[in-house]
Structure formats: structure tokens, C-alpha cells
mmCIF file with all atom_site columns, C-alpha atoms in Angstrom:
data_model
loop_
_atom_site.group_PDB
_atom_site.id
_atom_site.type_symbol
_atom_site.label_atom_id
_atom_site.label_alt_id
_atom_site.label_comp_id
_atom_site.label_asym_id
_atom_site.label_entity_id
_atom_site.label_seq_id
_atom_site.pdbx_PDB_ins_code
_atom_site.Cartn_x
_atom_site.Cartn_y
_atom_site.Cartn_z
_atom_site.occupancy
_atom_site.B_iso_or_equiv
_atom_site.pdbx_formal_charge
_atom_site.auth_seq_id
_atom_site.auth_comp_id
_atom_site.auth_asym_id
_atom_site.auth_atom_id
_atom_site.pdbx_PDB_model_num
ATOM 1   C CA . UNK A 1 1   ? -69.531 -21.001 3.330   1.00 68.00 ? 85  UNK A CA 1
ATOM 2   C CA . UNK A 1 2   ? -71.394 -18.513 5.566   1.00 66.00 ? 86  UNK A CA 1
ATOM 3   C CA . UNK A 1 3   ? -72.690 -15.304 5.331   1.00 70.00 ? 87  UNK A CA 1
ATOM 4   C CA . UNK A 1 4   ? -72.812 -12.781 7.990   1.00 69.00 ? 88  UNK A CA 1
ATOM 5   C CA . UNK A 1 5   ? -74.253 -9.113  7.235   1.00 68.00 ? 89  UNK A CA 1
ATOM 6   C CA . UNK A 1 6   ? -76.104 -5.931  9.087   1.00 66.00 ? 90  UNK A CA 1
ATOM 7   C CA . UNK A 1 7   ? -79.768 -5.796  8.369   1.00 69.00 ? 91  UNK A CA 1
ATOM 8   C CA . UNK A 1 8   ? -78.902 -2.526  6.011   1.00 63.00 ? 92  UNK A CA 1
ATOM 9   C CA . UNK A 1 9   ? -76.806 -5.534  3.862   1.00 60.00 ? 93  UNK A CA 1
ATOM 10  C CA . UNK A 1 10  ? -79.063 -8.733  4.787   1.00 58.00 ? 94  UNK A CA 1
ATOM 11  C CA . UNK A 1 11  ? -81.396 -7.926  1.597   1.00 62.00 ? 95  UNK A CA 1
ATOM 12  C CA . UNK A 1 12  ? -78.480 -8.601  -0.609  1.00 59.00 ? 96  UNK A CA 1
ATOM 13  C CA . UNK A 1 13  ? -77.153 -12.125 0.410   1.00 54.00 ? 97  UNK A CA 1
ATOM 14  C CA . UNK A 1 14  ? -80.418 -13.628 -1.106  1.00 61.00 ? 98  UNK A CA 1
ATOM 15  C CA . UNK A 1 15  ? -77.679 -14.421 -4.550  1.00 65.00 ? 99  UNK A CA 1
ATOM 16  C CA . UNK A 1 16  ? -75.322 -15.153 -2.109  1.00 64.00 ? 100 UNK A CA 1
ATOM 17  C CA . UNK A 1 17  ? -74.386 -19.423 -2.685  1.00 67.00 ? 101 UNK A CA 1
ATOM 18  C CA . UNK A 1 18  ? -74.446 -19.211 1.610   1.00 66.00 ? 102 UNK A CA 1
ATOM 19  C CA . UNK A 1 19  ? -75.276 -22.238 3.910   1.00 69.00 ? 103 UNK A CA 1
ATOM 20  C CA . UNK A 1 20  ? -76.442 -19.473 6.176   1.00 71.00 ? 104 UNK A CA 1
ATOM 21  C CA . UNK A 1 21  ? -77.126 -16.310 6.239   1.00 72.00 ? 105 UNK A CA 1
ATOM 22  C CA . UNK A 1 22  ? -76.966 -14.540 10.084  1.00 71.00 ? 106 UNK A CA 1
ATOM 23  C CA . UNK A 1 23  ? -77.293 -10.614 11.184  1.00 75.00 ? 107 UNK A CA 1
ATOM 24  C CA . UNK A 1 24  ? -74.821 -9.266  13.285  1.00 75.00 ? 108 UNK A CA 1
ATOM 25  C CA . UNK A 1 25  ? -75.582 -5.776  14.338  1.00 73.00 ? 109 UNK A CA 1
ATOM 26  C CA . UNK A 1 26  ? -73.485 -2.919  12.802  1.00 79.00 ? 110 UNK A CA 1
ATOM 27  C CA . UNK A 1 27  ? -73.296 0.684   12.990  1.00 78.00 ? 111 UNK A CA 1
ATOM 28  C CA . UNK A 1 28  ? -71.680 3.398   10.500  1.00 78.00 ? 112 UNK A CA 1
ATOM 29  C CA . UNK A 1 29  ? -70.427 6.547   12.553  1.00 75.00 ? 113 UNK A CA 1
ATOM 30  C CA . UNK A 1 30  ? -72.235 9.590   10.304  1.00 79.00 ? 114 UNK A CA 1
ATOM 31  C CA . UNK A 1 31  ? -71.837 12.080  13.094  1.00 79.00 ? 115 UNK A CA 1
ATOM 32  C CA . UNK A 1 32  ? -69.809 13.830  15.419  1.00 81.00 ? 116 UNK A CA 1
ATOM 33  C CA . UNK A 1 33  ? -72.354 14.515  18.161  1.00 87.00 ? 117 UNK A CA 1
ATOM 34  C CA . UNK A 1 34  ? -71.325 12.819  21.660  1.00 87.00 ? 118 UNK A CA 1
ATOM 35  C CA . UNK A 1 35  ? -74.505 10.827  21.938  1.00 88.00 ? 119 UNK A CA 1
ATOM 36  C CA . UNK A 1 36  ? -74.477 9.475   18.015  1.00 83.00 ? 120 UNK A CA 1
ATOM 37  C CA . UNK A 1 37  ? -70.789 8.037   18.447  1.00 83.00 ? 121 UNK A CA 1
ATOM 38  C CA . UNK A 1 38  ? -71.858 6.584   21.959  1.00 88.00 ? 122 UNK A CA 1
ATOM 39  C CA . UNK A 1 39  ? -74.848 5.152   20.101  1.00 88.00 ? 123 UNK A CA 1
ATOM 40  C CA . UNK A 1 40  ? -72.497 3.924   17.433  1.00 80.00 ? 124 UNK A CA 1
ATOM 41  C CA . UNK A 1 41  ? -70.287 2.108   19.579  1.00 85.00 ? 125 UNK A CA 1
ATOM 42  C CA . UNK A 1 42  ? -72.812 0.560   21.812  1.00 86.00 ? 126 UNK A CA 1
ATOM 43  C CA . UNK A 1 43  ? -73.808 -0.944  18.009  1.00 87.00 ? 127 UNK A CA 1
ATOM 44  C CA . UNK A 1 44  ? -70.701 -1.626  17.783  1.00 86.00 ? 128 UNK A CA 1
ATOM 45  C CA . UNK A 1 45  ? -70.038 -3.517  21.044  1.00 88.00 ? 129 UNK A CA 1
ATOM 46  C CA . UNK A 1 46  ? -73.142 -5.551  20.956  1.00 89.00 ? 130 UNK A CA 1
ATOM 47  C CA . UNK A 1 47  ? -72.364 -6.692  17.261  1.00 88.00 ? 131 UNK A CA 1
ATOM 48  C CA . UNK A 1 48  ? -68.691 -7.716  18.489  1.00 91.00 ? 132 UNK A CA 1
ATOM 49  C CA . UNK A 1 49  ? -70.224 -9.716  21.087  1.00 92.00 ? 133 UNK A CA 1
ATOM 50  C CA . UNK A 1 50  ? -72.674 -11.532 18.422  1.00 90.00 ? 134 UNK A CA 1
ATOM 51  C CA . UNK A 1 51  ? -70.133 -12.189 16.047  1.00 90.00 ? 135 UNK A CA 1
ATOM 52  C CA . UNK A 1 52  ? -67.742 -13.966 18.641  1.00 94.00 ? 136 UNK A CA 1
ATOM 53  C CA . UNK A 1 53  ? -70.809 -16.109 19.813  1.00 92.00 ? 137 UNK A CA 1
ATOM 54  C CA . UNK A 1 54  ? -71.747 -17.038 16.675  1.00 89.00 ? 138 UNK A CA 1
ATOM 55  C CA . UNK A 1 55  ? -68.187 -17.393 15.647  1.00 92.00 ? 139 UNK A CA 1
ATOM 56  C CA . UNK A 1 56  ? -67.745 -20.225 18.754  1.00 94.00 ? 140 UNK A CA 1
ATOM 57  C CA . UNK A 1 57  ? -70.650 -21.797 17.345  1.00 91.00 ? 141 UNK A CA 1
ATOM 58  C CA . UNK A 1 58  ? -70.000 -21.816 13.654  1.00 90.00 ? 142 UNK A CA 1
ATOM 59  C CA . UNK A 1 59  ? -66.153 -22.397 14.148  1.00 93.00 ? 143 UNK A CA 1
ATOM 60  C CA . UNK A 1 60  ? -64.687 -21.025 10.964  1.00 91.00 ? 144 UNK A CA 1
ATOM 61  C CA . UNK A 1 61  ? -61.299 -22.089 9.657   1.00 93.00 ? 145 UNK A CA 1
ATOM 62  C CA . UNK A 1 62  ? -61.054 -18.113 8.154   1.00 93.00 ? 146 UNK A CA 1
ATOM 63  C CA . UNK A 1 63  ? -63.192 -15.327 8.489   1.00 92.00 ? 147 UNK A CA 1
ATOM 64  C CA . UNK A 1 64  ? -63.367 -13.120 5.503   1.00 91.00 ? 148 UNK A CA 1
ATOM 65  C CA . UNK A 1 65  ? -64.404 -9.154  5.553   1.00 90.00 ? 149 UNK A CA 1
ATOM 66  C CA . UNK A 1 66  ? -65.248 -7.466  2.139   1.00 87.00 ? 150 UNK A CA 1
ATOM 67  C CA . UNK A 1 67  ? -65.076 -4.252  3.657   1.00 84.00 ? 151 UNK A CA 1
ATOM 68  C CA . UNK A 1 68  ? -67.648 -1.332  5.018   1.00 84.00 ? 152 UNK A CA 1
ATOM 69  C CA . UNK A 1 69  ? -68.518 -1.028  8.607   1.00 84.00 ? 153 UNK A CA 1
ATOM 70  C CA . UNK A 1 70  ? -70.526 -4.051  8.957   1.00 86.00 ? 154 UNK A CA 1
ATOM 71  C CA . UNK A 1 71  ? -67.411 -6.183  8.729   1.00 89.00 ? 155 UNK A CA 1
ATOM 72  C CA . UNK A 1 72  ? -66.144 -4.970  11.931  1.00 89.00 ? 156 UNK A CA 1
ATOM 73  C CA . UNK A 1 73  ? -67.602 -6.816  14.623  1.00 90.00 ? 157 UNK A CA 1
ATOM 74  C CA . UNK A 1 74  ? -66.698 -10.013 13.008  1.00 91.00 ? 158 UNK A CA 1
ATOM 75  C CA . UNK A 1 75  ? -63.139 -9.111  11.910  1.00 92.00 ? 159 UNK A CA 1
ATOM 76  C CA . UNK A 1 76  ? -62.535 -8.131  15.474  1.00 92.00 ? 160 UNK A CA 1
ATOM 77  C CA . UNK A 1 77  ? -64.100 -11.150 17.038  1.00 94.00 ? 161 UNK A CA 1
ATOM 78  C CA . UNK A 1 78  ? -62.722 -13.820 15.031  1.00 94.00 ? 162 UNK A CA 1
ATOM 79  C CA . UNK A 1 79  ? -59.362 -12.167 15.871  1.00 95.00 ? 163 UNK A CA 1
ATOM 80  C CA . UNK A 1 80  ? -60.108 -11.943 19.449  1.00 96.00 ? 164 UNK A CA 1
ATOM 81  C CA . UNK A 1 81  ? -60.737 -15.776 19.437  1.00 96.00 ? 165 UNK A CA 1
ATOM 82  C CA . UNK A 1 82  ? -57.289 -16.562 17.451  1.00 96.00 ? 166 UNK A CA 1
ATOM 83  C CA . UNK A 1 83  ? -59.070 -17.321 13.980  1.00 96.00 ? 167 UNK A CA 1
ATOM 84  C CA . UNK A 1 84  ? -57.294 -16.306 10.798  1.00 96.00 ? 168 UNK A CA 1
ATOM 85  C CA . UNK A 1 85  ? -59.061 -12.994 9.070   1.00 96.00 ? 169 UNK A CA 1
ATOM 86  C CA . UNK A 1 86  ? -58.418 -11.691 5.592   1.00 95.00 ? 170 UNK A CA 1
ATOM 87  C CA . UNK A 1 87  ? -60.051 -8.198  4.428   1.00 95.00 ? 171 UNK A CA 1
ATOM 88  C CA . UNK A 1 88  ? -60.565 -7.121  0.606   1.00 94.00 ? 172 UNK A CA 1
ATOM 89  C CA . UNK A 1 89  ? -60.559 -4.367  -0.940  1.00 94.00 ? 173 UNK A CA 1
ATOM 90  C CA . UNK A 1 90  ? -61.919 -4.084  -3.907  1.00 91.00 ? 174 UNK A CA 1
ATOM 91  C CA . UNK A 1 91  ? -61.786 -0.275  -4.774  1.00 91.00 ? 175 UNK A CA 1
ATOM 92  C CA . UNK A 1 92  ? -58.485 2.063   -5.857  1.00 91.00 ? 176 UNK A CA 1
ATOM 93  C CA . UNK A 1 93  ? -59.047 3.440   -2.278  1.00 92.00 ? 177 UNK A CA 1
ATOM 94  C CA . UNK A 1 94  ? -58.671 1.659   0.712   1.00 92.00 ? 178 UNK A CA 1
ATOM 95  C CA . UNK A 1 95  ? -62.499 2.543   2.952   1.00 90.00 ? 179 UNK A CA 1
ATOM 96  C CA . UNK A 1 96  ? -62.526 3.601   6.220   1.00 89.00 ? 180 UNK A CA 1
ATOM 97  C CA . UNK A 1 97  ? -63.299 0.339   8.038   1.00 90.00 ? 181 UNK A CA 1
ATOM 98  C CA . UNK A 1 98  ? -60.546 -1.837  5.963   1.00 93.00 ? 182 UNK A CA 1
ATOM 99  C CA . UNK A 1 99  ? -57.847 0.834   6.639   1.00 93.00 ? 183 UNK A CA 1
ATOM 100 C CA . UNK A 1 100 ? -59.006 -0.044  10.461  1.00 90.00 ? 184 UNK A CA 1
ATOM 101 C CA . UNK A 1 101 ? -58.755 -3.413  10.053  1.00 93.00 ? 185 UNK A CA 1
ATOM 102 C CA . UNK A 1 102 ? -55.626 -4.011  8.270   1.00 94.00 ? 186 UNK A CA 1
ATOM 103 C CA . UNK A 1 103 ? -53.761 -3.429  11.635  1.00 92.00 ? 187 UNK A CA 1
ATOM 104 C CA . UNK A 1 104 ? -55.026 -6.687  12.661  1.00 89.00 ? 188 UNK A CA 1
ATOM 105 C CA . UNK A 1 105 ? -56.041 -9.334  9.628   1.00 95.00 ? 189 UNK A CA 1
ATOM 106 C CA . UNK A 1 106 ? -53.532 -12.019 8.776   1.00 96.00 ? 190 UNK A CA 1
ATOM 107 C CA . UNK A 1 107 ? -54.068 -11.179 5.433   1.00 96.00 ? 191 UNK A CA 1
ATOM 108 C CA . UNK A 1 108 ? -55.134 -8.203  2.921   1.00 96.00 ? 192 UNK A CA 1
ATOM 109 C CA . UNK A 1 109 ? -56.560 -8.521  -0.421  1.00 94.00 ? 193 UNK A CA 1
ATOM 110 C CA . UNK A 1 110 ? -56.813 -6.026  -3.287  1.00 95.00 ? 194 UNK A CA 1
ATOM 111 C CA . UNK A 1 111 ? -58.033 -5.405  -6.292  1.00 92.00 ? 195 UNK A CA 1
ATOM 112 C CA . UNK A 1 112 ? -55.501 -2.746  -7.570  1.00 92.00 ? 196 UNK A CA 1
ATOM 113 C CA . UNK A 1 113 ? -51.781 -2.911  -6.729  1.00 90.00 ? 197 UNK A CA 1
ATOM 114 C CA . UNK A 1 114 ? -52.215 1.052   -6.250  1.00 89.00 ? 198 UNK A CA 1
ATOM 115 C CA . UNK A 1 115 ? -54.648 0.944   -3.739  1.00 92.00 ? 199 UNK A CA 1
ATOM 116 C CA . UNK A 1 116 ? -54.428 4.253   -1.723  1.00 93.00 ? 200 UNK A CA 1
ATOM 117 C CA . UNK A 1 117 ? -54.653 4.597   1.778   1.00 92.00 ? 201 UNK A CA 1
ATOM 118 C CA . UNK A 1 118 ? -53.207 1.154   2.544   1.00 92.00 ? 202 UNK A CA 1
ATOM 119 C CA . UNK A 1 119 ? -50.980 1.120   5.888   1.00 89.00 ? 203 UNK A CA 1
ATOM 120 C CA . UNK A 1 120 ? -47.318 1.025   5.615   1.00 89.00 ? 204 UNK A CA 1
ATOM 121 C CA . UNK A 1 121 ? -47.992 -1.813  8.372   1.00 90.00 ? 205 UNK A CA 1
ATOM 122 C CA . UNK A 1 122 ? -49.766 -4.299  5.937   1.00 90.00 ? 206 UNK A CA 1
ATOM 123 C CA . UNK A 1 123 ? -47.930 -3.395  2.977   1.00 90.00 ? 207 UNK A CA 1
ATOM 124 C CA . UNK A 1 124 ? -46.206 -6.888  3.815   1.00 93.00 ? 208 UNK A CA 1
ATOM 125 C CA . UNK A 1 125 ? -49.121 -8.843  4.126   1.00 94.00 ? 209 UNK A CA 1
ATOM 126 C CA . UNK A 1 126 ? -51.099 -7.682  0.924   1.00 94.00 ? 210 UNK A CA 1
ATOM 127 C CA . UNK A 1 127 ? -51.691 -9.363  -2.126  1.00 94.00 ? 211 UNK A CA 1
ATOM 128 C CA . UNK A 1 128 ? -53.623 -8.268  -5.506  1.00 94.00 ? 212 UNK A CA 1
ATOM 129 C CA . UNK A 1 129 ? -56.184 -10.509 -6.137  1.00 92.00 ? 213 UNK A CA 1
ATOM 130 C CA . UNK A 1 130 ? -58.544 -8.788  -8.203  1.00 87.00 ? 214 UNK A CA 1
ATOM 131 C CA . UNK A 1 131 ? -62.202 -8.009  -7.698  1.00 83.00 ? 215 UNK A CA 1
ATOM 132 C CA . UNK A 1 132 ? -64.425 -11.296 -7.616  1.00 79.00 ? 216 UNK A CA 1
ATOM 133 C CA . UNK A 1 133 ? -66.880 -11.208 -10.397 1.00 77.00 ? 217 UNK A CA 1
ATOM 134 C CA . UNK A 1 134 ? -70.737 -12.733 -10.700 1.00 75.00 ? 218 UNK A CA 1
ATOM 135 C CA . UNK A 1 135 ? -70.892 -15.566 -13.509 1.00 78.00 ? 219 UNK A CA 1
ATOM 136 C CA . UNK A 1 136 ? -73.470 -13.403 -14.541 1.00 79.00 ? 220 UNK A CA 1
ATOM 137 C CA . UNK A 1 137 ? -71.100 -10.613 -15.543 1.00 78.00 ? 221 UNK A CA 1
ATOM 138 C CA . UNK A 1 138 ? -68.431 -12.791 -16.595 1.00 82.00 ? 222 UNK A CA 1
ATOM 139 C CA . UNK A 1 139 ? -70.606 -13.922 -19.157 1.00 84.00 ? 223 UNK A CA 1
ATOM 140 C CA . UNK A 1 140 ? -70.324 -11.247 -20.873 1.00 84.00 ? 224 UNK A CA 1
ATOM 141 C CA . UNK A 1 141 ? -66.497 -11.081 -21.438 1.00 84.00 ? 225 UNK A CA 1
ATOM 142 C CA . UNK A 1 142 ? -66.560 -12.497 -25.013 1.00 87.00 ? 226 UNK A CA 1
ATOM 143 C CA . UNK A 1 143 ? -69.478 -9.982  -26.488 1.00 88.00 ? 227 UNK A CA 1
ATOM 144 C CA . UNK A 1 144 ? -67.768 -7.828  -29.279 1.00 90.00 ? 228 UNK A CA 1
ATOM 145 C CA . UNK A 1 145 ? -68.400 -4.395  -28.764 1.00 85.00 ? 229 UNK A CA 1
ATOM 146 C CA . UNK A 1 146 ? -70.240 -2.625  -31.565 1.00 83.00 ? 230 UNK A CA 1
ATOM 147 C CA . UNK A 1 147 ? -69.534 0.842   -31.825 1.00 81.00 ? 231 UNK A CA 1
ATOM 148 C CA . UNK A 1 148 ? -71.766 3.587   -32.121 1.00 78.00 ? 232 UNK A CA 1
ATOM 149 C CA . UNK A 1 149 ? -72.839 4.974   -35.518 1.00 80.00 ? 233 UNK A CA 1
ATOM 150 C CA . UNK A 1 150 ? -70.934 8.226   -36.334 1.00 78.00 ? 234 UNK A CA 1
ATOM 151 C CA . UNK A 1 151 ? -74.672 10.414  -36.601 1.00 77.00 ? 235 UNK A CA 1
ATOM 152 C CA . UNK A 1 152 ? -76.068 7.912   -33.861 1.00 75.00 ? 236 UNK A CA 1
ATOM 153 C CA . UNK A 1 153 ? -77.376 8.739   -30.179 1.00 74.00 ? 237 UNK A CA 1
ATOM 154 C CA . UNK A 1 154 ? -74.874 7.977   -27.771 1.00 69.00 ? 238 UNK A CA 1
ATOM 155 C CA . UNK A 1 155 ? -75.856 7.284   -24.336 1.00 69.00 ? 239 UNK A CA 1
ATOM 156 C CA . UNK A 1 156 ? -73.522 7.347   -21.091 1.00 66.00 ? 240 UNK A CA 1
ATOM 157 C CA . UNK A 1 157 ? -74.520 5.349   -17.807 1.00 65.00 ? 241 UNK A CA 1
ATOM 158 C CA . UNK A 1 158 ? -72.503 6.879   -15.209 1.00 62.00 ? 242 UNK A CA 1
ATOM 159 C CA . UNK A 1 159 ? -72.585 4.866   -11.824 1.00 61.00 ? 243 UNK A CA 1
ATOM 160 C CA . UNK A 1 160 ? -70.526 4.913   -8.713  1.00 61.00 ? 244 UNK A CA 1
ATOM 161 C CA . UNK A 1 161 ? -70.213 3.502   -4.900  1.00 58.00 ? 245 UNK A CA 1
ATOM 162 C CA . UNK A 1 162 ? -71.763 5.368   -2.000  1.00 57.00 ? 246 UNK A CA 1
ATOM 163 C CA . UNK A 1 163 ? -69.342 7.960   -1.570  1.00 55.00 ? 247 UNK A CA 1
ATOM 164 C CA . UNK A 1 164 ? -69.525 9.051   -5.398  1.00 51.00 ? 248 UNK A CA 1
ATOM 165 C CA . UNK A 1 165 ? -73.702 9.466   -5.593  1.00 53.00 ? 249 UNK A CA 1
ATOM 166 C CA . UNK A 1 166 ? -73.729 12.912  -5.275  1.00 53.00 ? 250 UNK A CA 1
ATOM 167 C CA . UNK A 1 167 ? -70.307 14.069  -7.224  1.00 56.00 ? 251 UNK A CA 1
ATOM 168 C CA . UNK A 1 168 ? -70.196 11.775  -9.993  1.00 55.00 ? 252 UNK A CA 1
ATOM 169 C CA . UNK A 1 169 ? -73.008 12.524  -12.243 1.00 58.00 ? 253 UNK A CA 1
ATOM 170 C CA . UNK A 1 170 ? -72.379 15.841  -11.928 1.00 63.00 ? 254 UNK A CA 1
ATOM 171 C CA . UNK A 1 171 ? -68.788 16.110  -12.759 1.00 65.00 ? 255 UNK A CA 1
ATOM 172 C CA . UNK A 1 172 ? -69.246 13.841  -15.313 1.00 65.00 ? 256 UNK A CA 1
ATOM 173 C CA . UNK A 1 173 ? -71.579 15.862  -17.179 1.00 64.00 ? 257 UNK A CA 1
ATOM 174 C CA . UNK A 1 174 ? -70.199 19.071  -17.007 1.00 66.00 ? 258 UNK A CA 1
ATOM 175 C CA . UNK A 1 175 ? -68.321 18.198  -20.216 1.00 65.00 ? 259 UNK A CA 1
ATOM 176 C CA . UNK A 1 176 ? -71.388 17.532  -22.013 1.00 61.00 ? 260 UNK A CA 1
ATOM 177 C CA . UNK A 1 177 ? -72.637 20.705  -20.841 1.00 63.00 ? 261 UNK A CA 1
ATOM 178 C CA . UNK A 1 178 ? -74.219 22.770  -24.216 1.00 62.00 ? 262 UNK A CA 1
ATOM 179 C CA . UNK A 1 179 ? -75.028 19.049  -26.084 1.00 63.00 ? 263 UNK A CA 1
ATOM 180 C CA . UNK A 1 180 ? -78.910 17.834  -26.366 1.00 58.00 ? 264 UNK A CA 1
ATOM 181 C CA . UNK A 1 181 ? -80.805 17.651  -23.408 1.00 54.00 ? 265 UNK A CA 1
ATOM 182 C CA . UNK A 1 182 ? -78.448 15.184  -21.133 1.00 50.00 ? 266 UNK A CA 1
ATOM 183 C CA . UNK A 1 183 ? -80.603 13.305  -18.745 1.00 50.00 ? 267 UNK A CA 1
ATOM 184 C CA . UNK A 1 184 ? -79.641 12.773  -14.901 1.00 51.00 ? 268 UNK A CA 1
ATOM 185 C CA . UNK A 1 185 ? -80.898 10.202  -13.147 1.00 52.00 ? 269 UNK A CA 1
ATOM 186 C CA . UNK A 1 186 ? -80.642 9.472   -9.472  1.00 48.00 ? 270 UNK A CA 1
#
């Protein structure tokens, strides 16, 4: 198994149980200007042409996107070159790039069966497969819970994906709005 990332994602495949680990430039498109989405695609364009060289050299039986815009280049590559692709999706809503990409992979993976935002078009070839899970988390599966005593503190870690940074904490204190001195991090 290989790994290929962005440099934004390149810090996190240090865990990953990779042969390699090789950058292929990405870009996200955050703006609308004329210049930025040129900029983008050039990013874009130059990572698609990395990904299909390194994709002739590696010569992968499947290539595998887990979503977000850095698995573009090599989603489109390896299907430019005739190798099998398969996206996941491991939130209740389908992201930008993997709504993209589903045109074209042989094969879509989910965690949810209601995933929103999945095309019509590759209804037929999706499949739940749940969200993969670190041995590290999994080893906590069989840890009873102990609740909370009735005149004990209580404390809530709220966390989310990029998209819910801003909103969540803040929606999901306004119902503890008027209690002790709730603390939001960030």
C-alpha cells in the first residue's frame, strides 16, 4: 500500500502503515476571483500530470480516494490510464470533490446508507461500508461507560470536520446558555 497526499495532508500519513508516502500537488478552489480559479486549476493540472506519472511508475491494481480536493488529480489520472478507482465517503454528506468524482470511479463507498448529495448516476455502484477505524480507537469499544454523578460536573467536547469549526460550538451551546460559565475552545 501507498500513500499519496498534498503537502497541506503530507504531515498526517506519518501513522499511515504506507510503503511510500509521495506529494502530488493539490489545490482547493476558496474563491471566485478569475485569477484564484486559474491559479487553482493550473494546481490542478500539474497535480493530474504527477499523479499519472507516478501512477505509470507505481502501477497500482486500484487507486483509492478518501475524499477532499487532494484526491483529485489521482482519481482522474488513474482513470485516464484505465486503472480501477473507488472513492469513500465517510460523512452523512457527500463533499464537494467525491460528488465530482463519483461520475467516474468504478466504485463508491460510504459510511451511511443516507448519504446526501450522492448522484442518481452512482446510486448503482455504491456500497455502505462503514467508516474505517484506528486500532487505537477500536480499542476502546469494550470500556463500560460510567455515568455521571447526578450533582457532578458534566463536561461536553464538541468537535466537528472543517466545514463545522465555526457553527458547531456555537449552536451547540446555545442550549446551555444561562448554566455555569461554559467554556469554548477553538
Amino acid at each position: 500500500m501507498e500513500l499519496a497526499t498534498d503537502e497541506r495532508a503530507e504531515q498526517y500519513g506519518t501513522d499511515f502503515p504506507a510503503r511510500a508516502v509521495y506529494r502530488v500537488p493539490s489545490a482547493t478552489f476558496t474563491s471566485r476571483k478569475p485569477l484564484a480559479v486559474m491559479k487553482t486549476f493550473g494546481r490542478l493540472g500539474n497535480g493530474f500530470l504527477r499523479a499519472r506519472r507516478l501512477l505509470e511508475m507505481v502501477q497500482p491494481h486500484v487507486v483509492v480516494g478518501f475524499g477532499g480536493y487532494p484526491t483529485l488529480p489521482p482519481i482522474m489520472a488513474a482513470r485516464s490510464l484505465g486503472i480501477p478507482t473507488v472513492i469513500h465517503e465517510q460523512n452523512a454528506v457527500m463533499g464537494r470533490a467525491n460528488r465530482l468524482l463519483s461520475r467516474f470511479a468504478d466504485a463508491v463507498a460510504l459510511s451511511f446508507s443516507s448519504t446526501k448529495h450522492l448522484r442518481r448516476s452512482a446510486e448503482k455502484r455504491a456500497q455502505v461500508t462503514g467508516n474505517p477505524v484506528r486500532d487505537a480507537v477500536l480499542s476502546y469499544r469494550n470500556v463500560p461507560y460510567v455515568p455521571p454523578e447526578p450533582a457532578g460536573r458534566l463536561l461536553v467536547l464538541i468537535f466537528g470536520g472543517s466545514k463545522a469549526r465555526i457553527s458547531s460550538p456555537k449552536c451547540c451551546l446555545r442550549p446551555w446558555n444561562g448554566c455555569r460559565r461554559p467554556y469554548a475552545g477553538g
